[in-house]
Amino acid sequence: MKEEQKAEKAENKIQSKVTQKEEKTSHNNKQLRGKKYQSVLSGFEAHKLYSVAEAIEKVKALSYTKFDGTVEMHARFIPKKKTDEVVLRGTINLPSGSPKERKVVVADDSVISEIAKGVIDFDILLAKPADMPKLAKLAKILGPKGKMPSPKNGTVTDNPAQTKKELSGGLVEYKSDPYGNLHIALGKVSWSSEKIKSNVEAVLGALPKKNLSSVWLAATMSPSVKVKID
């Protein structure tokens, strides 16, 4: 019981610091933002919790860009123990599709030759297990750019043609930063609320709830809306 109380106390302390930092950042951002950003904040409660459906409608209402902004989810994972892992990575199939067009290529001798010359004309590189020894020699080129195929994110596959089809559709890769922050593009402001909602719920259903501290939705250049975590 004492250990649980200590863990709870430590978590509350961390959350308090996070909240203070968020409020300070929010205050500073308001001072730095332009008139259009300031105008949409009228009556907006920055730290109010919204259901997924309410958050989507609020994000649409707060979007003020002339172009069709991208709706993104920002999630924060905070370890409850020092041994907890907060770096997450994997793939999620977005039922409404991805808002980002991505060029997916399959490694062959021609592609490998171009990579060796420093030419990387793709967003995602797929490879069969048998081709990995060839690509291992190019790790110094692909690794720093995050383009190295890996079994962990599903880019090393026995059926690259099928995986390419999936990735060109709604299958997206995700990876949190070392601090436990995760950012995923889920749709466009012009999309129907139902399409965006399907993608949001798919991501929330796939992500582990353990250590999940907060979830926000936001459109490009617009204020973030805090989502209620069930």
XYZ file of C-alpha atoms in Angstrom:
230
model
C 0.000 0.000 0.000
C 2.828 2.392 0.832
C 4.423 1.752 -2.571
C 1.117 2.503 -4.320
C 0.743 5.737 -2.345
C 4.288 6.753 -3.259
C 3.651 5.973 -6.932
C 0.387 7.964 -6.873
C 2.087 10.898 -5.153
C 4.911 10.870 -7.716
C 2.404 10.730 -10.595
C 0.413 13.658 -9.192
C 3.633 15.646 -8.828
C 4.597 14.965 -12.442
C 1.095 15.823 -13.691
C 1.146 19.069 -11.705
C 4.413 20.108 -13.334
C 3.052 19.181 -16.787
C -0.109 21.218 -16.228
C 1.880 24.244 -15.044
C 4.129 23.975 -18.094
C 1.115 23.662 -20.419
C -0.530 26.731 -18.887
C 2.687 28.741 -19.125
C 3.226 27.663 -22.735
C -0.391 28.457 -23.581
C -0.042 31.940 -22.052
C 3.201 32.626 -23.917
C 1.756 31.343 -27.194
C -1.246 33.655 -26.885
C 1.133 36.609 -26.634
C 3.087 35.469 -29.701
C 0.139 34.555 -31.945
C -1.389 36.788 -34.597
C -4.799 38.493 -34.686
C -6.571 35.638 -36.500
C -5.409 33.151 -33.893
C -6.454 35.501 -31.089
C -9.915 36.025 -32.623
C -10.825 32.322 -32.617
C -9.912 32.036 -28.933
C -12.868 34.146 -27.858
C -14.913 32.030 -25.449
C -12.642 28.998 -25.896
C -11.733 27.179 -22.680
C -8.267 25.805 -23.393
C -8.215 23.149 -20.660
C -11.828 21.998 -20.866
C -12.242 18.289 -21.643
C -14.293 17.377 -24.710
C -15.643 14.064 -25.992
C -14.172 12.923 -29.312
C -17.206 14.132 -31.256
C -17.241 17.500 -29.441
C -13.489 17.940 -29.891
C -13.727 17.388 -33.645
C -16.486 19.988 -34.005
C -14.488 22.427 -31.880
C -11.336 21.856 -33.959
C -13.272 22.543 -37.149
C -14.694 25.726 -35.641
C -11.263 26.929 -34.484
C -9.569 26.345 -37.846
C -9.001 29.655 -39.608
C -6.481 28.931 -42.386
C -7.418 29.627 -46.000
C -6.008 26.232 -47.025
C -7.441 22.880 -45.973
C -5.679 22.246 -42.664
C -4.602 18.834 -41.391
C -6.269 17.497 -38.246
C -3.716 15.898 -35.932
C -3.772 14.011 -32.654
C -1.126 14.808 -30.042
C -0.812 12.317 -27.198
C 1.464 12.392 -24.176
C 2.658 9.316 -22.313
C 4.202 9.748 -18.852
C 5.922 6.808 -17.117
C 4.556 5.921 -13.680
C 7.756 4.054 -12.898
C 11.331 4.528 -14.032
C 11.184 1.125 -15.707
C 8.104 1.978 -17.792
C 8.657 2.297 -21.530
C 7.150 5.423 -23.098
C 8.640 5.197 -26.603
C 5.909 3.673 -28.759
C 6.070 2.585 -32.372
C 3.975 0.516 -34.736
C 1.310 0.769 -37.424
C -2.395 1.617 -37.332
C -4.957 1.134 -40.077
C -7.003 4.328 -40.403
C -10.482 3.312 -41.644
C -11.067 6.684 -43.342
C -7.614 6.701 -44.947
C -4.585 8.906 -44.340
C -4.639 12.645 -45.085
C -1.031 12.480 -46.256
C 0.021 11.155 -49.632
C 3.091 8.982 -49.245
C 5.385 7.491 -51.850
C 6.039 3.849 -50.988
C 8.705 1.861 -52.849
C 9.927 -1.714 -52.636
C 13.678 -2.305 -52.422
C 15.204 -3.867 -55.530
C 18.618 -3.590 -57.185
C 17.651 -0.351 -58.951
C 16.329 1.318 -55.785
C 19.319 0.132 -53.747
C 21.694 1.536 -56.377
C 19.991 4.954 -56.200
C 20.129 4.978 -52.394
C 23.882 4.234 -52.553
C 24.223 7.406 -54.658
C 22.357 9.367 -52.000
C 19.088 9.582 -53.952
C 16.106 8.963 -51.667
C 12.948 9.631 -53.649
C 10.399 7.987 -51.355
C 8.678 8.328 -47.996
C 8.595 4.648 -47.025
C 10.927 1.839 -48.084
C 9.756 -1.770 -47.967
C 12.008 -4.806 -48.189
C 11.891 -8.581 -48.164
C 13.941 -10.263 -45.415
C 16.330 -11.606 -48.080
C 17.175 -8.045 -49.190
C 18.085 -6.760 -45.726
C 21.809 -7.700 -45.955
C 22.090 -5.406 -48.991
C 20.308 -2.586 -47.200
C 22.381 -3.064 -44.049
C 25.318 -1.630 -45.986
C 23.266 1.541 -46.499
C 22.219 1.926 -42.859
C 24.306 5.090 -42.455
C 22.290 6.696 -45.230
C 18.826 5.377 -44.374
C 19.063 5.281 -40.574
C 19.444 9.022 -39.851
C 16.515 9.764 -42.170
C 14.281 7.182 -40.514
C 13.946 5.261 -43.780
C 15.563 1.964 -42.782
C 13.109 -0.941 -43.124
C 12.399 -2.705 -39.847
C 10.317 -5.715 -38.764
C 9.092 -3.629 -35.795
C 7.157 -1.203 -37.978
C 6.152 -3.783 -40.591
C 8.355 -2.491 -43.420
C 10.267 -5.782 -43.647
C 7.733 -8.179 -45.122
C 7.414 -11.341 -47.192
C 4.668 -9.677 -49.215
C 5.844 -6.124 -49.985
C 3.288 -5.663 -52.785
C 0.387 -6.149 -50.359
C 2.041 -3.984 -47.699
C 2.629 -1.248 -50.284
C -1.072 -1.293 -51.136
C -1.992 -1.002 -47.460
C 0.488 1.798 -46.726
C -0.680 3.720 -49.780
C -4.157 3.592 -48.249
C -4.905 3.963 -44.552
C -2.101 2.049 -42.865
C 0.173 4.549 -41.102
C 3.351 4.230 -39.100
C 3.721 5.999 -35.783
C 6.567 6.556 -33.366
C 6.689 8.672 -30.234
C 9.676 10.827 -29.412
C 12.018 9.931 -26.505
C 9.884 12.065 -24.180
C 6.678 10.119 -24.808
C 4.990 12.579 -27.189
C 3.131 11.131 -30.173
C 1.792 13.028 -33.199
C -0.463 11.447 -35.840
C -2.217 13.106 -38.796
C -5.823 11.873 -38.900
C -7.671 13.863 -41.540
C -8.422 17.193 -43.175
C -10.634 19.967 -41.838
C -12.814 19.579 -44.946
C -13.495 15.924 -44.158
C -16.808 15.003 -42.562
C -16.786 14.751 -38.791
C -17.666 11.044 -39.049
C -14.601 10.294 -41.204
C -12.303 12.039 -38.744
C -14.053 10.419 -35.783
C -13.477 6.934 -37.235
C -9.745 7.595 -37.465
C -9.541 9.123 -33.980
C -11.328 6.161 -32.424
C -9.121 3.694 -34.342
C -5.980 5.327 -32.950
C -7.329 5.568 -29.403
C -8.335 1.922 -29.588
C -4.878 0.842 -30.750
C -2.741 2.863 -28.358
C -1.993 1.432 -24.896
C -3.899 3.228 -22.138
C -1.079 2.616 -19.651
C 0.850 5.835 -19.025
C -1.454 7.802 -21.377
C -1.577 11.231 -19.741
C -3.374 13.485 -22.223
C -4.787 13.613 -25.753
C -5.286 16.727 -27.858
C -6.752 17.382 -31.316
C -5.729 20.362 -33.423
C -5.832 21.617 -36.987
C -2.863 23.224 -38.729
C -1.890 26.485 -36.972
C -5.009 26.334 -34.763
C -5.480 25.973 -30.974
C -5.467 22.476 -29.462
C -8.584 20.899 -27.968
C -8.208 18.515 -25.044
C -9.957 15.141 -25.424
C -11.557 13.242 -22.565
C -9.807 9.894 -22.052
C -12.201 7.055 -21.169
